[in-house]
mmCIF file of N, CA and C in Angstrom:
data_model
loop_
_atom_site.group_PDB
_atom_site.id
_atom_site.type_symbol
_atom_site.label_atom_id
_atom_site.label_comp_id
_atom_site.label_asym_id
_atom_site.label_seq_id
_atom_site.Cartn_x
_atom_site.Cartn_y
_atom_site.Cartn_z
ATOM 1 N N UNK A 192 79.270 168.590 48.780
ATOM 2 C CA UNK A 192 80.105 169.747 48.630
ATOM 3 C C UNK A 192 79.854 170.335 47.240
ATOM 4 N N UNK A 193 80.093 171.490 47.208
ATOM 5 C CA UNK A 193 79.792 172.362 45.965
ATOM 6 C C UNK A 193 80.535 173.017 45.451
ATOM 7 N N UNK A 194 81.189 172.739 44.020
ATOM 8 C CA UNK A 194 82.457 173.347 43.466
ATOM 9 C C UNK A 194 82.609 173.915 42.685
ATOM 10 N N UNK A 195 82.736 175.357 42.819
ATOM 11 C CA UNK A 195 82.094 176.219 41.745
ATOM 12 C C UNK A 195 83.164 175.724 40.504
ATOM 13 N N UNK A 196 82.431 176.475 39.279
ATOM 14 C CA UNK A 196 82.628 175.675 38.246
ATOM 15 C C UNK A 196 84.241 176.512 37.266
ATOM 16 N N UNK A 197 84.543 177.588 37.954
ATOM 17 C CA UNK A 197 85.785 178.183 37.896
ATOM 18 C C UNK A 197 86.701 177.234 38.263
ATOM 19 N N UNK A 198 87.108 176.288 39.719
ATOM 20 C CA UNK A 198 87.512 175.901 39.992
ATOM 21 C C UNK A 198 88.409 175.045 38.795
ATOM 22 N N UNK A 199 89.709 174.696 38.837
ATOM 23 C CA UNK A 199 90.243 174.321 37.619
ATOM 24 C C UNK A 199 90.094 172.662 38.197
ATOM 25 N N UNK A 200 90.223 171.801 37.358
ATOM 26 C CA UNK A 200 90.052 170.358 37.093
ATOM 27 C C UNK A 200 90.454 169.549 37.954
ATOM 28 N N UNK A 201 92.112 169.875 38.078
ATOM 29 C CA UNK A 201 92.756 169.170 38.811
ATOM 30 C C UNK A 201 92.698 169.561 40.094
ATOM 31 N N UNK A 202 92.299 170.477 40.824
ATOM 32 C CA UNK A 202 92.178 171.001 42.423
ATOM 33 C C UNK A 202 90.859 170.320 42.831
ATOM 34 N N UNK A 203 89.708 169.867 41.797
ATOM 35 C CA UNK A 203 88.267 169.348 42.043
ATOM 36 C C UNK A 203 88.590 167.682 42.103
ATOM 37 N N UNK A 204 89.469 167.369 41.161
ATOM 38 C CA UNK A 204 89.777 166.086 41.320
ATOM 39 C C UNK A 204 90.719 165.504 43.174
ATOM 40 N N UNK A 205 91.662 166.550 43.017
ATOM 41 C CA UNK A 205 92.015 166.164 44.336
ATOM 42 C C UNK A 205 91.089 166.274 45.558
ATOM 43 N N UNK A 206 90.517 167.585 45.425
ATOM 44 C CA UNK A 206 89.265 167.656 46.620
ATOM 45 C C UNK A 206 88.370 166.431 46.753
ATOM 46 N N UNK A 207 88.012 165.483 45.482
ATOM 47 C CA UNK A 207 87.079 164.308 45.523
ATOM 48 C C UNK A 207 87.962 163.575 45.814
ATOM 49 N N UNK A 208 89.381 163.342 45.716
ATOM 50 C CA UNK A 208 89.898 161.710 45.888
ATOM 51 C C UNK A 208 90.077 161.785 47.058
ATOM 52 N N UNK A 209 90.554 163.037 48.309
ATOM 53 C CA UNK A 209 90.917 163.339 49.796
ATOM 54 C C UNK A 209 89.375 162.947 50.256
ATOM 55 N N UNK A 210 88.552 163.421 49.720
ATOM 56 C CA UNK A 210 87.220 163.072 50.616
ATOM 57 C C UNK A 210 86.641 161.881 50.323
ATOM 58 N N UNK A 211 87.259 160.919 49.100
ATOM 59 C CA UNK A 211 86.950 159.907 49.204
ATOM 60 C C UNK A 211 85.213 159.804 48.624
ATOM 61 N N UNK A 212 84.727 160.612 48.036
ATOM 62 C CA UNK A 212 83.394 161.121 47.453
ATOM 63 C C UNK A 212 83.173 161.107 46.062
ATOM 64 N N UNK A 213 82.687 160.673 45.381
ATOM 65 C CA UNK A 213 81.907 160.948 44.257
ATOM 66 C C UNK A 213 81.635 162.089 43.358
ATOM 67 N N UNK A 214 81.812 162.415 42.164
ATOM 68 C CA UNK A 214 81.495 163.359 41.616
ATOM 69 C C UNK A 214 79.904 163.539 40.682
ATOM 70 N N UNK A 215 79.911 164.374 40.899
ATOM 71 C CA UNK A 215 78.160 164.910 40.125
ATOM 72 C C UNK A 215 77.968 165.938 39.704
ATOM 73 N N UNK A 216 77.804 165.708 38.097
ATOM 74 C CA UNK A 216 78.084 166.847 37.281
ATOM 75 C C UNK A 216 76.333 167.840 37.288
ATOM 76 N N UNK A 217 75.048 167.011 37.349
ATOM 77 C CA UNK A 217 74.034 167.422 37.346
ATOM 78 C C UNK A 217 73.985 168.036 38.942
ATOM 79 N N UNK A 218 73.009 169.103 39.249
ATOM 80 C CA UNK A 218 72.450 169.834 40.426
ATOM 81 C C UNK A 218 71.169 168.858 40.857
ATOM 82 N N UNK A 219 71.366 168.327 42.309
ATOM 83 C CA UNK A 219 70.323 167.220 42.603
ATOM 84 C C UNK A 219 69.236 168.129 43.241
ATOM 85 N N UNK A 220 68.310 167.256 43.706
ATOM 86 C CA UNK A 220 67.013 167.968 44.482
ATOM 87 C C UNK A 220 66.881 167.072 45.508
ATOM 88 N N UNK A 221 66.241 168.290 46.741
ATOM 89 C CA UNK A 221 65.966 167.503 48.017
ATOM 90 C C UNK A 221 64.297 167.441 48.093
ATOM 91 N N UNK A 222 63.703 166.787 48.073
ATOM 92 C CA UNK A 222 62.087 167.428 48.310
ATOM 93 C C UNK A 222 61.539 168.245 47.316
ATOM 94 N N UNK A 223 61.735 168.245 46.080
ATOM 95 C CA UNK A 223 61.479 168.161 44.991
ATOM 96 C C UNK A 223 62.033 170.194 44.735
ATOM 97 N N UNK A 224 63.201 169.976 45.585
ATOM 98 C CA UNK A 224 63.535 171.604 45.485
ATOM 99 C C UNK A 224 65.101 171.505 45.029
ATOM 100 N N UNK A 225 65.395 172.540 44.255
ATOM 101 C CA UNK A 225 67.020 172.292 43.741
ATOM 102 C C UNK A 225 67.793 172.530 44.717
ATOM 103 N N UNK A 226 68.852 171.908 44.926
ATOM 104 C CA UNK A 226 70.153 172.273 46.039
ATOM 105 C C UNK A 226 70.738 173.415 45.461
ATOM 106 N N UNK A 227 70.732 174.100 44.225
ATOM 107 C CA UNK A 227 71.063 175.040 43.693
ATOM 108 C C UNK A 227 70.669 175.723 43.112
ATOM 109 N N UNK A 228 70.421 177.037 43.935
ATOM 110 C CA UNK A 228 69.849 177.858 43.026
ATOM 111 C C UNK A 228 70.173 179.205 42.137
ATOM 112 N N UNK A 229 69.863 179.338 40.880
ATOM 113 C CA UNK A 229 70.464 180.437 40.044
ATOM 114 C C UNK A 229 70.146 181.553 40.114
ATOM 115 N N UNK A 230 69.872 182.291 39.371
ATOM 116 C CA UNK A 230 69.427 183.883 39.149
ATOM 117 C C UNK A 230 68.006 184.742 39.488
ATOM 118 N N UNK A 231 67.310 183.527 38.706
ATOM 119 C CA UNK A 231 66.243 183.649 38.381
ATOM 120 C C UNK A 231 65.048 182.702 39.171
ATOM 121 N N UNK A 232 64.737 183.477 40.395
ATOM 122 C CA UNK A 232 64.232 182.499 41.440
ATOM 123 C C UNK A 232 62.920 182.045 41.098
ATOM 124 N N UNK A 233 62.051 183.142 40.139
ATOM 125 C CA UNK A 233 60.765 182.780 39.833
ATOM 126 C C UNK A 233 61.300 181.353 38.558
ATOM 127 N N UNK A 234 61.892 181.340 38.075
ATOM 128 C CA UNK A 234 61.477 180.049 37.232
ATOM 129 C C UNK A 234 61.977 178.948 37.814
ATOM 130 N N UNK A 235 63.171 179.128 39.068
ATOM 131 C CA UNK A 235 62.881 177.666 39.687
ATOM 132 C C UNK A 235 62.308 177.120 40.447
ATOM 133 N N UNK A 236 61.422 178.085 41.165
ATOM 134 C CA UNK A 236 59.869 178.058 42.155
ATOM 135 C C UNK A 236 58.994 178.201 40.780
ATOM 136 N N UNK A 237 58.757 177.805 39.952
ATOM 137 C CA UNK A 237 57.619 178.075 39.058
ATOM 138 C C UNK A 237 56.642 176.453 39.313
ATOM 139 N N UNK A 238 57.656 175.790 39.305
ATOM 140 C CA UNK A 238 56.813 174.253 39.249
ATOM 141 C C UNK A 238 56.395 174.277 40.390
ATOM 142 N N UNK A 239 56.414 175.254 41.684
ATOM 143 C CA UNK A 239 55.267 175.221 43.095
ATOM 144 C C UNK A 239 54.017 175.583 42.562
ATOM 145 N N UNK A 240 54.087 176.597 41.682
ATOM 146 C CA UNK A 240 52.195 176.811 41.298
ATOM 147 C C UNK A 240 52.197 176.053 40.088
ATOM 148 N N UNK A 241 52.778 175.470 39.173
ATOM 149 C CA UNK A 241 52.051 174.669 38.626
ATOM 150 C C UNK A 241 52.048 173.282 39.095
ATOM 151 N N UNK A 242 52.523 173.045 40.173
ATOM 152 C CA UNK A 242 52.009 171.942 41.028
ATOM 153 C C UNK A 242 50.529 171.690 41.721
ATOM 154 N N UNK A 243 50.730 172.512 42.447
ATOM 155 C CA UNK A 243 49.479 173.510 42.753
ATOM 156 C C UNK A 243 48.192 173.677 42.018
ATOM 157 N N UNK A 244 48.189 174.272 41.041
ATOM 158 C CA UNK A 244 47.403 174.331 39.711
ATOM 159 C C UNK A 244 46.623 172.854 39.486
ATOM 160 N N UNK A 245 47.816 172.046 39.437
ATOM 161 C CA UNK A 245 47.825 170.801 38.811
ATOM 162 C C UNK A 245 46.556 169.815 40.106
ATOM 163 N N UNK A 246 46.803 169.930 41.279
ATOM 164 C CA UNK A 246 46.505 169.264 42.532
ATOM 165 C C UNK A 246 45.177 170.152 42.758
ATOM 166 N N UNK A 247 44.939 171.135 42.104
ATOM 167 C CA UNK A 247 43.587 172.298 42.386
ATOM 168 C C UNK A 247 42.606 171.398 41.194
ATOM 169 N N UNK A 248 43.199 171.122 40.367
ATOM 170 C CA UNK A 248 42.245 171.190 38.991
ATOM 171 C C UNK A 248 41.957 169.415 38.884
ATOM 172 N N UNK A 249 42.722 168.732 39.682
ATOM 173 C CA UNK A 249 42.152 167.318 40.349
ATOM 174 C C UNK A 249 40.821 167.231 41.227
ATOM 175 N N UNK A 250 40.792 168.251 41.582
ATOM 176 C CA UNK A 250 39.669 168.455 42.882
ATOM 177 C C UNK A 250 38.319 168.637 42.043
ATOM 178 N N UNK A 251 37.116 168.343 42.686
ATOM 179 C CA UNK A 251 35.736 168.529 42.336
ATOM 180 C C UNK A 251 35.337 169.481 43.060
ATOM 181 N N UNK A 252 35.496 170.528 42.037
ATOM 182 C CA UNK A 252 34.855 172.124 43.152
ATOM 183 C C UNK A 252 32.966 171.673 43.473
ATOM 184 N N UNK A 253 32.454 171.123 42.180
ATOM 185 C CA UNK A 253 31.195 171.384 42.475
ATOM 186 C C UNK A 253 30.388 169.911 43.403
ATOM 187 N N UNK A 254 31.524 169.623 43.988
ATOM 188 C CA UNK A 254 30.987 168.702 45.097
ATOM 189 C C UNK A 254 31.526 169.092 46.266
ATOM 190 N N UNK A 255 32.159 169.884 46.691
ATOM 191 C CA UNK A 255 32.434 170.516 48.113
ATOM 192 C C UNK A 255 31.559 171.904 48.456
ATOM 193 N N UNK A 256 31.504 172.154 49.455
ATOM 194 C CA UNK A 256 30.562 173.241 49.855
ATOM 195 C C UNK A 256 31.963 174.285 49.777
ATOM 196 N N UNK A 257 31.389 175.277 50.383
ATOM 197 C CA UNK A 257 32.184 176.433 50.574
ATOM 198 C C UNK A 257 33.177 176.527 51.878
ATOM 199 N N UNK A 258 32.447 175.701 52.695
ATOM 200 C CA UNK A 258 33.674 175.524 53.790
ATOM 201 C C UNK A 258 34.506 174.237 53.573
ATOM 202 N N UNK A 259 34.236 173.007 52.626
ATOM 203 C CA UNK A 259 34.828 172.042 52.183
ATOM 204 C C UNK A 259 35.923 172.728 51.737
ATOM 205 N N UNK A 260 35.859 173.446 50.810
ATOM 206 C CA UNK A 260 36.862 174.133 50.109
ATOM 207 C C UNK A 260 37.867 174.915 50.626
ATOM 208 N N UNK A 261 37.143 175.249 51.737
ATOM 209 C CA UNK A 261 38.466 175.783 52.866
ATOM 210 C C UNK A 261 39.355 175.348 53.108
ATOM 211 N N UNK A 262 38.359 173.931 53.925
ATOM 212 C CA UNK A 262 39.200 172.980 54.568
ATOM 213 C C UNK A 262 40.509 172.284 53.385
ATOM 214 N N UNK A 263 39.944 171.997 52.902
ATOM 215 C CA UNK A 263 40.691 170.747 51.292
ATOM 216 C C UNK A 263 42.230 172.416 51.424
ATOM 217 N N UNK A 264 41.632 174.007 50.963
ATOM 218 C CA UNK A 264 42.839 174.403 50.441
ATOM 219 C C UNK A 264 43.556 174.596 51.871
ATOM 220 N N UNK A 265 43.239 174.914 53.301
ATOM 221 C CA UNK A 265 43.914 175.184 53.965
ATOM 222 C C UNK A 265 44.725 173.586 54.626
ATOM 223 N N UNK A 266 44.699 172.454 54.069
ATOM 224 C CA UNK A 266 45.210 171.860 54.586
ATOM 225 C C UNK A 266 45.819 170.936 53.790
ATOM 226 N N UNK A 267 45.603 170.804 52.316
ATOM 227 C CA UNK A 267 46.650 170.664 51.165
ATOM 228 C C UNK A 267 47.037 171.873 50.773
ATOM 229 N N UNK A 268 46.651 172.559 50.021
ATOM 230 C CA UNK A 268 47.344 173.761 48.975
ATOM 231 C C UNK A 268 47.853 174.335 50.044
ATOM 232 N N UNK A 269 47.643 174.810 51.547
ATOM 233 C CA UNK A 269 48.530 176.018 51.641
ATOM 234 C C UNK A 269 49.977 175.118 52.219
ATOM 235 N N UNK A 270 49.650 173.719 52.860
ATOM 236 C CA UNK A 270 50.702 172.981 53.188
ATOM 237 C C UNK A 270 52.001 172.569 52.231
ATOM 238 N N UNK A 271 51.698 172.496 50.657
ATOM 239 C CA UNK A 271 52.130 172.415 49.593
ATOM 240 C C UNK A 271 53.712 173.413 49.735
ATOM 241 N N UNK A 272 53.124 174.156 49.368
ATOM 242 C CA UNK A 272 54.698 175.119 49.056
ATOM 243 C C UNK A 272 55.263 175.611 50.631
ATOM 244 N N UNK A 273 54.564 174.881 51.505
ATOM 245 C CA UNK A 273 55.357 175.513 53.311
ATOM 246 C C UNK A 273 56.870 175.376 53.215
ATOM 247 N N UNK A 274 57.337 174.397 52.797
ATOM 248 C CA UNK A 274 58.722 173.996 52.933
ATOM 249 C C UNK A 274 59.632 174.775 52.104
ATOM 250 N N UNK A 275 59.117 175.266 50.776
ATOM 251 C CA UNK A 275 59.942 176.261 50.496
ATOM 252 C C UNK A 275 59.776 177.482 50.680
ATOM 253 N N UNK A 276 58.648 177.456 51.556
ATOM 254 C CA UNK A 276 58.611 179.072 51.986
ATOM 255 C C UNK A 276 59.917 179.151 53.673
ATOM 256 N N UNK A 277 59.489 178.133 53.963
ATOM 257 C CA UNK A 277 60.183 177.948 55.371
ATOM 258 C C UNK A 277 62.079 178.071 55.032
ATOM 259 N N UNK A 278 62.245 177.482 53.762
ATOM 260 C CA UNK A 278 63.599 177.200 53.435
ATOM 261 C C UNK A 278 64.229 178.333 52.924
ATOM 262 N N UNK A 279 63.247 178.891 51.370
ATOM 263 C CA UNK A 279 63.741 179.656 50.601
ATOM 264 C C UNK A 279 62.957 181.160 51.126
ATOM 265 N N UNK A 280 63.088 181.990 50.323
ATOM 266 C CA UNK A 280 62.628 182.953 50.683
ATOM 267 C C UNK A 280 62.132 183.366 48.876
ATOM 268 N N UNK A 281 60.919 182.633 48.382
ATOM 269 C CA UNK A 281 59.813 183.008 47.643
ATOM 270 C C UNK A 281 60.024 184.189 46.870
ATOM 271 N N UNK A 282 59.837 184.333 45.448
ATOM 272 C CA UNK A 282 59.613 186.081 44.804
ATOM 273 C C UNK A 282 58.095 186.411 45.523
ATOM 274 N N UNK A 283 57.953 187.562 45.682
ATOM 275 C CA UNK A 283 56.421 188.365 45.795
ATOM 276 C C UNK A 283 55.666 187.559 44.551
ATOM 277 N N UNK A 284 56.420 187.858 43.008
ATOM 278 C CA UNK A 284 55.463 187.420 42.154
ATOM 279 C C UNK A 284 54.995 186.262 42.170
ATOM 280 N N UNK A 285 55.488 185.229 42.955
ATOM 281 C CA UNK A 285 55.073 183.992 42.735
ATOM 282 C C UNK A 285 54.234 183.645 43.740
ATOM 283 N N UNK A 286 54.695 184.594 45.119
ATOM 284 C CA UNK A 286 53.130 184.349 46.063
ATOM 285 C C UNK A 286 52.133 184.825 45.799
ATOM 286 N N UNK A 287 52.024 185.350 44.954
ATOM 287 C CA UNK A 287 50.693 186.647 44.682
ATOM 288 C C UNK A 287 49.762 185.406 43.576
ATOM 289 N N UNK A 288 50.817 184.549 42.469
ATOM 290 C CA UNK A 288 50.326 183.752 41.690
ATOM 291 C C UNK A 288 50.059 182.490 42.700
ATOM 292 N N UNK A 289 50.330 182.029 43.575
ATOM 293 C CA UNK A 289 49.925 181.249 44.675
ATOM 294 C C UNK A 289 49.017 181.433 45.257
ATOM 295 N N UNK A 290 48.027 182.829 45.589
ATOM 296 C CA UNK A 290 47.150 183.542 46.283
ATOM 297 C C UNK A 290 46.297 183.624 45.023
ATOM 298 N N UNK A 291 46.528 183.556 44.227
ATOM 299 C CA UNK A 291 45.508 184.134 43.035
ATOM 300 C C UNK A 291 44.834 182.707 42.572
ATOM 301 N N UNK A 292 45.577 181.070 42.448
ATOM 302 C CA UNK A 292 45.231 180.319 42.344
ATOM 303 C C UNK A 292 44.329 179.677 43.075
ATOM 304 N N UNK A 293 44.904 179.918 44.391
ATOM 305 C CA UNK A 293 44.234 179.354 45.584
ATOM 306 C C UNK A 293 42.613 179.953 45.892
ATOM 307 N N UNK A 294 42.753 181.419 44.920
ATOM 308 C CA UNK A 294 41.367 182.053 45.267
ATOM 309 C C UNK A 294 40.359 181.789 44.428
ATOM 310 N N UNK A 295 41.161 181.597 42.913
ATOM 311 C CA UNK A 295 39.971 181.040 41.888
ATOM 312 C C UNK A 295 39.455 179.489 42.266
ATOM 313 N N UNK A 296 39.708 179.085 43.346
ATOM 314 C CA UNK A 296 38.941 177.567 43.509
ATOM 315 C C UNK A 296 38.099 177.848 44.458
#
């Protein structure tokens, strides 16, 4: 459950002791994605392309052919960020930097 942070002290305390639940002051992650998200969607999708980046620049470009390279990005890199495309709904700017990475390899 999620309690916004207006909520005064004692109405959050009773809501946790009726449900018998735990309190948690930090925002957790499911699948390495925040359960909460703020304002600013490009900087908390930012760690998808530098994940990305990171898992591209592991790879040996000059030992795969040109269809190796297909294969390797169409079945890691584009599988990579599916789940938060499927979940969240992505800035433009950050797919375009997703498309731009994926093309320099």
């Amino acid at each position: 459950m999620v309690i916004s942070q207006k909520t005064k002290r004692r109405h959050m305390e009773e809501a946790v002791s009726k449900l018998g639940s735990t309190q948690l002051v930090h925002q957790g992650k499911y699948l390495g994605f925040p359960l909460v998200i703020g304002r600013s969607k490009k900087q908390v999708f930012n760690f998808i392309k530098d994940r990305l980046e990171g898992r591209i620049k592991g790879w040996k470009r000059k030992l795969l052919s040109a269809i190796g390279k297909e294969v390797v990005l169409k079945s890691v890199a584009i599988a990579f960020p599916t789940y938060g495309m499927f979940v969240f709904k992505l800035p433009k700017g950050l797919s375009k930097d997703i498309c731009r990475v994926m093309g320099k390899f």
